Amino acid sequence: MRHLSPIDQFITQADHALRTVLGRPRITERPNPASASESKLSDTERTQAAGLMRVNHSGEVSAQALYQGQALTARLENVRASMERAAMEENDHLAWTEQRLNELGSRKSLLNPIWYAGSFAIGAFAGAMGDRWSLGFVAETEHQVIRHLDDHLAKLPNQDIRSRQILEQMKEDEAHHATVALEGGGSPLPTPVKKLMAAMSKVMTTSAYYI
Ligand SMILES: [Fe+2]
Ligand SMILES: [Fe+2]
């Protein structure tokens, strides 16, 4: 890999951040899993589905920032390729949830730049702690995301199959990301750290539903 000067690094990171929050980041070859036809939703159901999908979209903005922050500081020699693939799959999630928000006639969270900045800092910190901890951090994040997706699958209107198909595929991907991180040598995190992570994601999930 070419050695990047601090200015190159800064430009690369700023480019990533802007693409994630405002633009179209690079995605994989996979199609959007929402293949069902659009279902009839009442106004209340549509608002509920859009709120949940907005939270999921913000979660993916954070995921992207975590991976980028971590890539900046971690060594990750033996898992770099799989981590890069995982980061690109998070971009698929970002694109699919954004598309669904548009279909529901809604919008992305206005607070996304804040989620990005905060998560980037956390990712960079985790990366600096060493690969064992930073991979453990990825695995724990993914486990928490899976629990949260289950919760959303229970709350989504039953007939909103398109949103469900997206979340089901995301769940499968997140489980795979967690496995990759653990197989790459990730350590289980101490319970207080897990609790802190859960508390922080609660702030995000609650506010992104509305804002
Ligand atoms: Fe994701
Ligand atoms: Fe993931």
Tab-separated table of N, CA and C in Angstrom, residues 122 137 140-141 143-145 147-148 189-206:
chain	number	residue	atom	x	y	z
A	122	ILE	N	-14.626	7.154	17.629
A	122	ILE	CA	-14.659	5.909	18.398
A	122	ILE	C	-13.895	4.810	17.650
A	137	PHE	N	-14.268	-5.054	19.206
A	137	PHE	CA	-15.223	-3.948	19.153
A	137	PHE	C	-16.175	-4.109	17.964
A	140	GLU	N	-18.646	-6.940	18.753
A	140	GLU	CA	-19.673	-6.524	19.714
A	140	GLU	C	-20.667	-5.557	19.059
A	141	THR	N	-20.145	-4.614	18.254
A	141	THR	CA	-21.049	-3.692	17.557
A	141	THR	C	-22.040	-4.488	16.716
A	143	HIS	N	-23.024	-7.569	16.993
A	143	HIS	CA	-23.977	-8.319	17.806
A	143	HIS	C	-25.100	-7.410	18.298
A	144	GLN	N	-24.722	-6.194	18.709
A	144	GLN	CA	-25.749	-5.254	19.177
A	144	GLN	C	-26.660	-4.834	18.029
A	145	VAL	N	-26.061	-4.675	16.832
A	145	VAL	CA	-26.871	-4.285	15.671
A	145	VAL	C	-27.879	-5.392	15.345
A	147	ARG	N	-29.295	-7.495	17.392
A	147	ARG	CA	-30.399	-7.448	18.358
A	147	ARG	C	-31.352	-6.309	18.026
A	148	HIS	N	-30.750	-5.199	17.614
A	148	HIS	CA	-31.538	-4.029	17.277
A	148	HIS	C	-32.367	-4.273	15.998
A	189	LEU	N	-15.260	-8.052	24.627
A	189	LEU	CA	-15.041	-6.803	25.376
A	189	LEU	C	-15.530	-6.947	26.820
A	190	PRO	N	-14.941	-6.160	27.731
A	190	PRO	CA	-15.432	-6.151	29.118
A	190	PRO	C	-16.880	-5.634	29.169
A	191	THR	N	-17.648	-6.175	30.105
A	191	THR	CA	-19.076	-5.813	30.209
A	191	THR	C	-19.332	-4.308	30.319
A	192	PRO	N	-18.574	-3.528	31.117
A	192	PRO	CA	-18.875	-2.089	31.191
A	192	PRO	C	-18.750	-1.403	29.829
A	193	VAL	N	-17.799	-1.855	29.007
A	193	VAL	CA	-17.642	-1.262	27.671
A	193	VAL	C	-18.866	-1.602	26.821
A	194	LYS	N	-19.313	-2.858	26.908
A	194	LYS	CA	-20.514	-3.260	26.153
A	194	LYS	C	-21.702	-2.410	26.558
A	195	LYS	N	-21.818	-2.155	27.877
A	195	LYS	CA	-22.965	-1.373	28.365
A	195	LYS	C	-22.894	0.069	27.870
A	196	LEU	N	-21.668	0.613	27.877
A	196	LEU	CA	-21.483	1.978	27.400
A	196	LEU	C	-21.864	2.082	25.921
A	197	MET	N	-21.438	1.084	25.137
A	197	MET	CA	-21.771	1.073	23.702
A	197	MET	C	-23.281	1.028	23.508
A	198	ALA	N	-23.960	0.194	24.296
A	198	ALA	CA	-25.414	0.069	24.167
A	198	ALA	C	-26.091	1.382	24.518
A	199	ALA	N	-25.567	2.068	25.564
A	199	ALA	CA	-26.162	3.337	25.982
A	199	ALA	C	-25.989	4.387	24.891
A	200	MET	N	-24.798	4.390	24.257
A	200	MET	CA	-24.565	5.384	23.213
A	200	MET	C	-25.442	5.136	21.989
A	201	SER	N	-25.628	3.860	21.639
A	201	SER	CA	-26.446	3.608	20.452
A	201	SER	C	-27.912	3.911	20.735
A	202	LYS	N	-28.281	3.835	21.994
A	202	LYS	CA	-29.659	4.185	22.375
A	202	LYS	C	-29.938	5.665	22.059
A	203	VAL	N	-28.951	6.515	22.352
A	203	VAL	CA	-29.113	7.948	22.062
A	203	VAL	C	-29.356	8.146	20.570
A	204	MET	N	-28.562	7.423	19.777
A	204	MET	CA	-28.687	7.582	18.333
A	204	MET	C	-30.024	7.061	17.828
A	205	THR	N	-30.379	5.841	18.266
A	205	THR	CA	-31.601	5.237	17.730
A	205	THR	C	-32.837	6.036	18.132
A	206	THR	N	-32.818	6.616	19.322
A	206	THR	CA	-33.995	7.368	19.741
A	206	THR	C	-34.113	8.677	18.967
